[in-house]
């Protein structure tokens, strides 16, 4: 049983495999998660034919069973996690970890529509099943790297967002002053003008509200041009932070490899010394 548990741990837990890559089991789980999320999205369509609804119901049963088996296997194999704690302590740590909680919620949300009787609860649970996409978090170190990069540059991003808010509020206030009397429905108050300012600063510009006076158009044009810079600034900050994080991870890998080679050199030296000792003993047998 210990061999089976170790094999399950190697196959299911990312990073447990010797080469550090995704195993075949994890790749199949990724495909299953994608199909389950697509089925959950299709399940919200009210005009599906009865045949399609039956097919989705069967797929829910299949996906729910797969996720349930995966969850139980992960709980069982969690005992192989490194550490001095007992097997059940390690399993309990996995159950109450964010990943373990997400796995459990996905299992419940996937199987609940098969037994739920109330239509409102059924619709809610069907929508809730889309969180299966959160299971992707365990399959990519890039997600963790992006999270760390954003956390490292949190101060810069906060300053950028604060400046964007100042520009949005300033633009809305100016348009309220210039266009408020002319277009009261769109710019009759600062809160109303804020909608136009937000979509203009983000360069979306739906066209449902726009200035008609010359001064208003000048203000709108300036805000739109500023939006290009303010959209690019957070992107550049995150990209630079991500690049720094990738360099740090690469440097860490290089350092680990060097330390590993040094340990191998030490082992080789010990082996060579032991062989020389044995050879000397063989050349000078005791009399």
Coordinates of C-alpha atoms in Angstrom, one line a residue:
X1 CA 0.0 0.0 0.0
X2 CA 2.9 2.3 0.7
X3 CA 4.1 1.9 -2.8
X4 CA 0.7 2.7 -4.3
X5 CA 0.4 5.8 -2.1
X6 CA 3.9 7.0 -3.2
X7 CA 2.9 6.4 -6.8
X8 CA -0.3 8.4 -6.4
X9 CA 1.5 11.2 -4.8
X10 CA 4.0 11.3 -7.6
X11 CA 1.3 11.4 -10.2
X12 CA -1.2 13.8 -8.6
X13 CA 0.9 16.4 -6.7
X14 CA 2.7 18.8 -9.0
X15 CA 6.4 18.9 -8.3
X16 CA 6.5 15.5 -6.7
X17 CA 7.7 13.8 -9.9
X18 CA 11.5 13.6 -10.1
X19 CA 11.7 15.7 -13.3
X20 CA 9.3 18.3 -11.9
X21 CA 7.1 18.2 -15.0
X22 CA 3.3 17.6 -15.2
X23 CA 2.6 13.9 -15.2
X24 CA 0.2 12.1 -17.6
X25 CA -2.5 12.1 -14.8
X26 CA -2.2 15.8 -14.3
X27 CA -2.5 16.4 -18.1
X28 CA -5.6 14.3 -18.2
X29 CA -7.0 16.2 -15.2
X30 CA -6.4 19.5 -17.0
X31 CA -8.5 18.2 -20.0
X32 CA -11.2 17.0 -17.6
X33 CA -11.4 20.4 -15.9
X34 CA -11.7 22.2 -19.3
X35 CA -14.5 19.9 -20.3
X36 CA -16.3 20.2 -17.0
X37 CA -16.2 24.0 -17.1
X38 CA -17.5 24.0 -20.7
X39 CA -20.3 21.6 -19.6
X40 CA -21.1 23.9 -16.7
X41 CA -21.3 26.9 -19.1
X42 CA -23.5 25.0 -21.5
X43 CA -25.8 24.0 -18.7
X44 CA -27.0 27.6 -18.2
X45 CA -28.5 27.7 -21.7
X46 CA -32.3 27.4 -21.4
X47 CA -32.9 26.4 -25.1
X48 CA -31.0 23.1 -25.1
X49 CA -32.8 20.2 -26.5
X50 CA -33.9 17.3 -24.2
X51 CA -31.2 15.1 -25.7
X52 CA -28.5 17.7 -25.0
X53 CA -29.8 18.1 -21.4
X54 CA -29.5 14.3 -20.9
X55 CA -26.0 14.3 -22.3
X56 CA -25.0 17.1 -19.9
X57 CA -26.6 15.2 -17.0
X58 CA -24.5 12.2 -17.9
X59 CA -21.4 14.3 -18.2
X60 CA -22.0 15.9 -14.8
X61 CA -22.1 12.4 -13.3
X62 CA -18.9 11.4 -15.1
X63 CA -17.0 14.6 -14.1
X64 CA -18.3 14.5 -10.6
X65 CA -17.1 10.9 -10.2
X66 CA -13.7 11.7 -11.6
X67 CA -13.3 14.7 -9.3
X68 CA -14.5 12.7 -6.3
X69 CA -12.0 9.9 -7.0
X70 CA -9.2 12.5 -7.5
X71 CA -10.1 14.2 -4.2
X72 CA -10.0 10.9 -2.3
X73 CA -6.8 9.9 -4.0
X74 CA -5.2 13.2 -3.1
X75 CA -6.3 12.9 0.6
X76 CA -4.9 9.4 0.7
X77 CA -1.6 10.3 -1.0
X78 CA -1.1 13.5 1.0
X79 CA 0.5 11.3 3.7
X80 CA 3.6 11.2 1.4
X81 CA 4.2 15.0 1.7
X82 CA 7.6 15.8 3.2
X83 CA 7.7 16.4 6.9
X84 CA 7.8 14.7 10.3
X85 CA 4.1 14.9 11.0
X86 CA 1.9 11.8 11.1
X87 CA 0.0 10.6 8.0
X88 CA -3.3 11.8 9.3
X89 CA -1.9 15.2 10.2
X90 CA -0.6 15.7 6.7
X91 CA -3.9 14.6 5.3
X92 CA -5.8 17.0 7.5
X93 CA -3.4 19.8 6.4
X94 CA -4.3 19.1 2.8
X95 CA -8.0 19.0 3.5
X96 CA -8.0 22.4 5.1
X97 CA -5.6 23.9 2.6
X98 CA -7.0 26.3 -0.1
X99 CA -6.4 23.7 -2.8
X100 CA -8.1 21.0 -0.7
X101 CA -11.1 23.2 0.0
X102 CA -11.5 24.1 -3.7
X103 CA -11.3 20.5 -4.6
X104 CA -14.0 19.6 -2.1
X105 CA -16.3 22.4 -3.2
X106 CA -15.9 21.4 -6.9
X107 CA -16.9 17.8 -6.0
X108 CA -20.0 18.9 -4.1
X109 CA -20.9 21.5 -6.8
X110 CA -20.5 18.9 -9.6
X111 CA -22.5 16.2 -7.9
X112 CA -25.2 18.3 -6.2
X113 CA -27.3 18.9 -9.3
X114 CA -27.9 15.2 -9.6
X115 CA -29.7 15.1 -6.2
X116 CA -30.9 18.7 -5.7
X117 CA -34.6 19.1 -5.9
X118 CA -35.2 22.8 -5.6
X119 CA -34.9 24.6 -9.0
X120 CA -33.3 27.8 -7.4
X121 CA -30.7 25.8 -5.6
X122 CA -30.1 23.8 -8.8
X123 CA -29.4 26.9 -10.8
X124 CA -27.1 28.3 -8.2
X125 CA -25.1 25.1 -7.9
X126 CA -24.8 24.8 -11.7
X127 CA -23.3 28.3 -11.8
X128 CA -21.0 27.5 -8.9
X129 CA -19.5 24.6 -10.7
X130 CA -17.6 27.0 -12.9
X131 CA -15.1 27.4 -10.1
X132 CA -13.6 24.2 -11.3
X133 CA -11.4 26.4 -13.4
X134 CA -9.7 27.4 -10.1
X135 CA -8.2 23.9 -10.0
X136 CA -5.8 25.1 -12.7
X137 CA -3.9 27.0 -9.9
X138 CA -2.0 23.8 -8.9
X139 CA -0.8 23.0 -12.4
X140 CA 1.4 26.1 -13.2
X141 CA 4.2 27.7 -11.3
X142 CA 3.7 30.7 -13.6
X143 CA 0.5 31.6 -11.7
X144 CA 2.4 31.7 -8.4
X145 CA 5.1 33.7 -10.1
X146 CA 2.6 36.3 -11.4
X147 CA 1.0 36.5 -7.9
X148 CA 4.4 37.1 -6.3
X149 CA 5.2 39.7 -9.0
X150 CA 2.0 41.6 -8.3
X151 CA 2.6 41.4 -4.6
X152 CA 6.2 42.8 -5.0
X153 CA 4.9 45.8 -7.0
X154 CA 1.8 46.4 -5.0
X155 CA 2.9 49.9 -4.0
X156 CA 3.6 50.9 -7.6
X157 CA 0.2 49.5 -8.7
X158 CA -1.6 51.3 -5.9
X159 CA 0.0 54.6 -6.9
X160 CA -1.0 54.0 -10.5
X161 CA -4.6 53.3 -9.7
X162 CA -4.7 56.3 -7.4
X163 CA -3.5 58.5 -10.3
X164 CA -6.1 56.9 -12.6
X165 CA -8.8 57.7 -10.1
X166 CA -7.7 61.3 -9.9
X167 CA -7.9 61.6 -13.7
X168 CA -11.3 59.9 -13.8
X169 CA -12.7 62.2 -11.1
X170 CA -11.2 65.3 -12.7
X171 CA -12.5 64.4 -16.1
X172 CA -16.0 63.7 -14.8
X173 CA -16.0 67.0 -12.8
X174 CA -14.9 69.0 -15.9
X175 CA -17.5 67.4 -18.1
X176 CA -20.2 68.0 -15.5
X177 CA -19.3 71.7 -15.5
X178 CA -19.1 72.0 -19.3
X179 CA -21.8 69.6 -20.5
X180 CA -24.0 69.2 -17.4
X181 CA -26.6 71.8 -18.5
X182 CA -26.5 70.6 -22.2
X183 CA -26.8 66.8 -21.6
X184 CA -28.3 66.4 -18.1
X185 CA -29.0 62.7 -18.7
X186 CA -25.3 61.9 -19.4
X187 CA -23.4 64.6 -17.5
X188 CA -26.0 66.1 -15.2
X189 CA -24.0 65.1 -12.1
X190 CA -20.5 63.9 -11.3
X191 CA -21.6 60.3 -10.7
X192 CA -23.3 60.2 -14.1
X193 CA -20.2 61.7 -15.8
X194 CA -18.0 59.1 -14.0
X195 CA -19.4 56.4 -16.3
X196 CA -18.3 58.3 -19.3
X197 CA -14.9 59.1 -17.7
X198 CA -14.2 55.5 -16.8
X199 CA -14.9 54.1 -20.3
X200 CA -13.0 56.9 -21.9
X201 CA -9.9 56.5 -19.7
X202 CA -9.9 52.8 -20.4
X203 CA -10.1 53.6 -24.1
X204 CA -13.3 51.5 -24.5
X205 CA -15.7 54.3 -25.5
X206 CA -19.1 52.7 -26.0
X207 CA -20.4 55.9 -27.6
X208 CA -23.5 56.0 -25.4
X209 CA -22.3 59.3 -24.0
X210 CA -20.0 61.8 -25.5
X211 CA -19.3 65.6 -25.3
X212 CA -20.8 67.9 -28.0
X213 CA -19.2 71.2 -27.2
X214 CA -15.7 72.1 -28.4
X215 CA -14.3 72.4 -24.8
X216 CA -16.0 69.1 -23.9
X217 CA -14.4 67.4 -26.8
X218 CA -11.0 68.8 -25.9
X219 CA -11.4 67.5 -22.3
X220 CA -12.6 64.1 -23.7
X221 CA -9.7 63.9 -26.1
X222 CA -7.2 64.6 -23.4
X223 CA -8.7 62.0 -21.1
X224 CA -8.7 59.4 -23.8
X225 CA -5.0 60.1 -24.6
X226 CA -4.2 59.8 -20.9
X227 CA -6.0 56.5 -20.8
X228 CA -3.5 55.0 -23.2
X229 CA -0.7 55.8 -20.7
X230 CA -2.6 54.6 -17.7
X231 CA -3.5 51.3 -19.3
X232 CA 0.1 50.8 -20.3
X233 CA 1.6 51.7 -16.9
X234 CA 0.2 48.8 -14.9
X235 CA 1.0 46.4 -17.7
X236 CA 4.6 47.6 -17.8
X237 CA 4.9 47.3 -14.0
X238 CA 3.5 43.7 -13.9
X239 CA 5.7 42.7 -16.9
X240 CA 8.8 44.1 -15.3
X241 CA 8.0 42.4 -12.0
X242 CA 7.3 39.1 -13.8
X243 CA 10.6 39.3 -15.6
X244 CA 12.4 39.9 -12.3
X245 CA 10.6 37.0 -10.7
X246 CA 11.6 34.7 -13.6
X247 CA 15.2 35.8 -13.3
X248 CA 15.2 35.1 -9.6
X249 CA 13.7 31.7 -10.1
X250 CA 16.3 30.9 -12.8
X251 CA 19.1 32.1 -10.5
X252 CA 17.7 29.9 -7.7
X253 CA 17.7 26.8 -10.1
X254 CA 21.3 27.5 -11.1
X255 CA 22.3 27.8 -7.5
X256 CA 20.6 24.5 -6.6
X257 CA 22.3 22.8 -9.5
X258 CA 25.7 24.1 -8.4
X259 CA 25.1 22.9 -4.9
X260 CA 24.0 19.5 -6.3
X261 CA 27.2 19.3 -8.3
X262 CA 29.3 20.3 -5.3
X263 CA 27.7 17.5 -3.3
X264 CA 28.4 15.1 -6.2
X265 CA 32.1 16.2 -6.2
X266 CA 32.3 15.6 -2.4
X267 CA 30.8 12.1 -2.9
X268 CA 33.2 11.4 -5.8
X269 CA 36.2 12.4 -3.7
X270 CA 35.0 10.2 -0.8
X271 CA 34.6 7.3 -3.3
X272 CA 38.0 7.9 -4.8
X273 CA 39.6 8.0 -1.4
X274 CA 37.9 4.8 -0.3
X275 CA 39.0 3.0 -3.5
X276 CA 42.6 4.2 -3.0
X277 CA 42.5 2.9 0.5
X278 CA 41.2 -0.5 -0.7
X279 CA 43.8 -0.7 -3.4
X280 CA 46.6 0.1 -0.9
X281 CA 45.2 -2.6 1.4
X282 CA 45.1 -5.0 -1.5
X283 CA 48.7 -4.3 -2.5
X284 CA 49.9 -4.7 1.1
X285 CA 48.0 -7.7 2.4
X286 CA 48.4 -8.3 6.1
X287 CA 51.0 -11.0 6.9

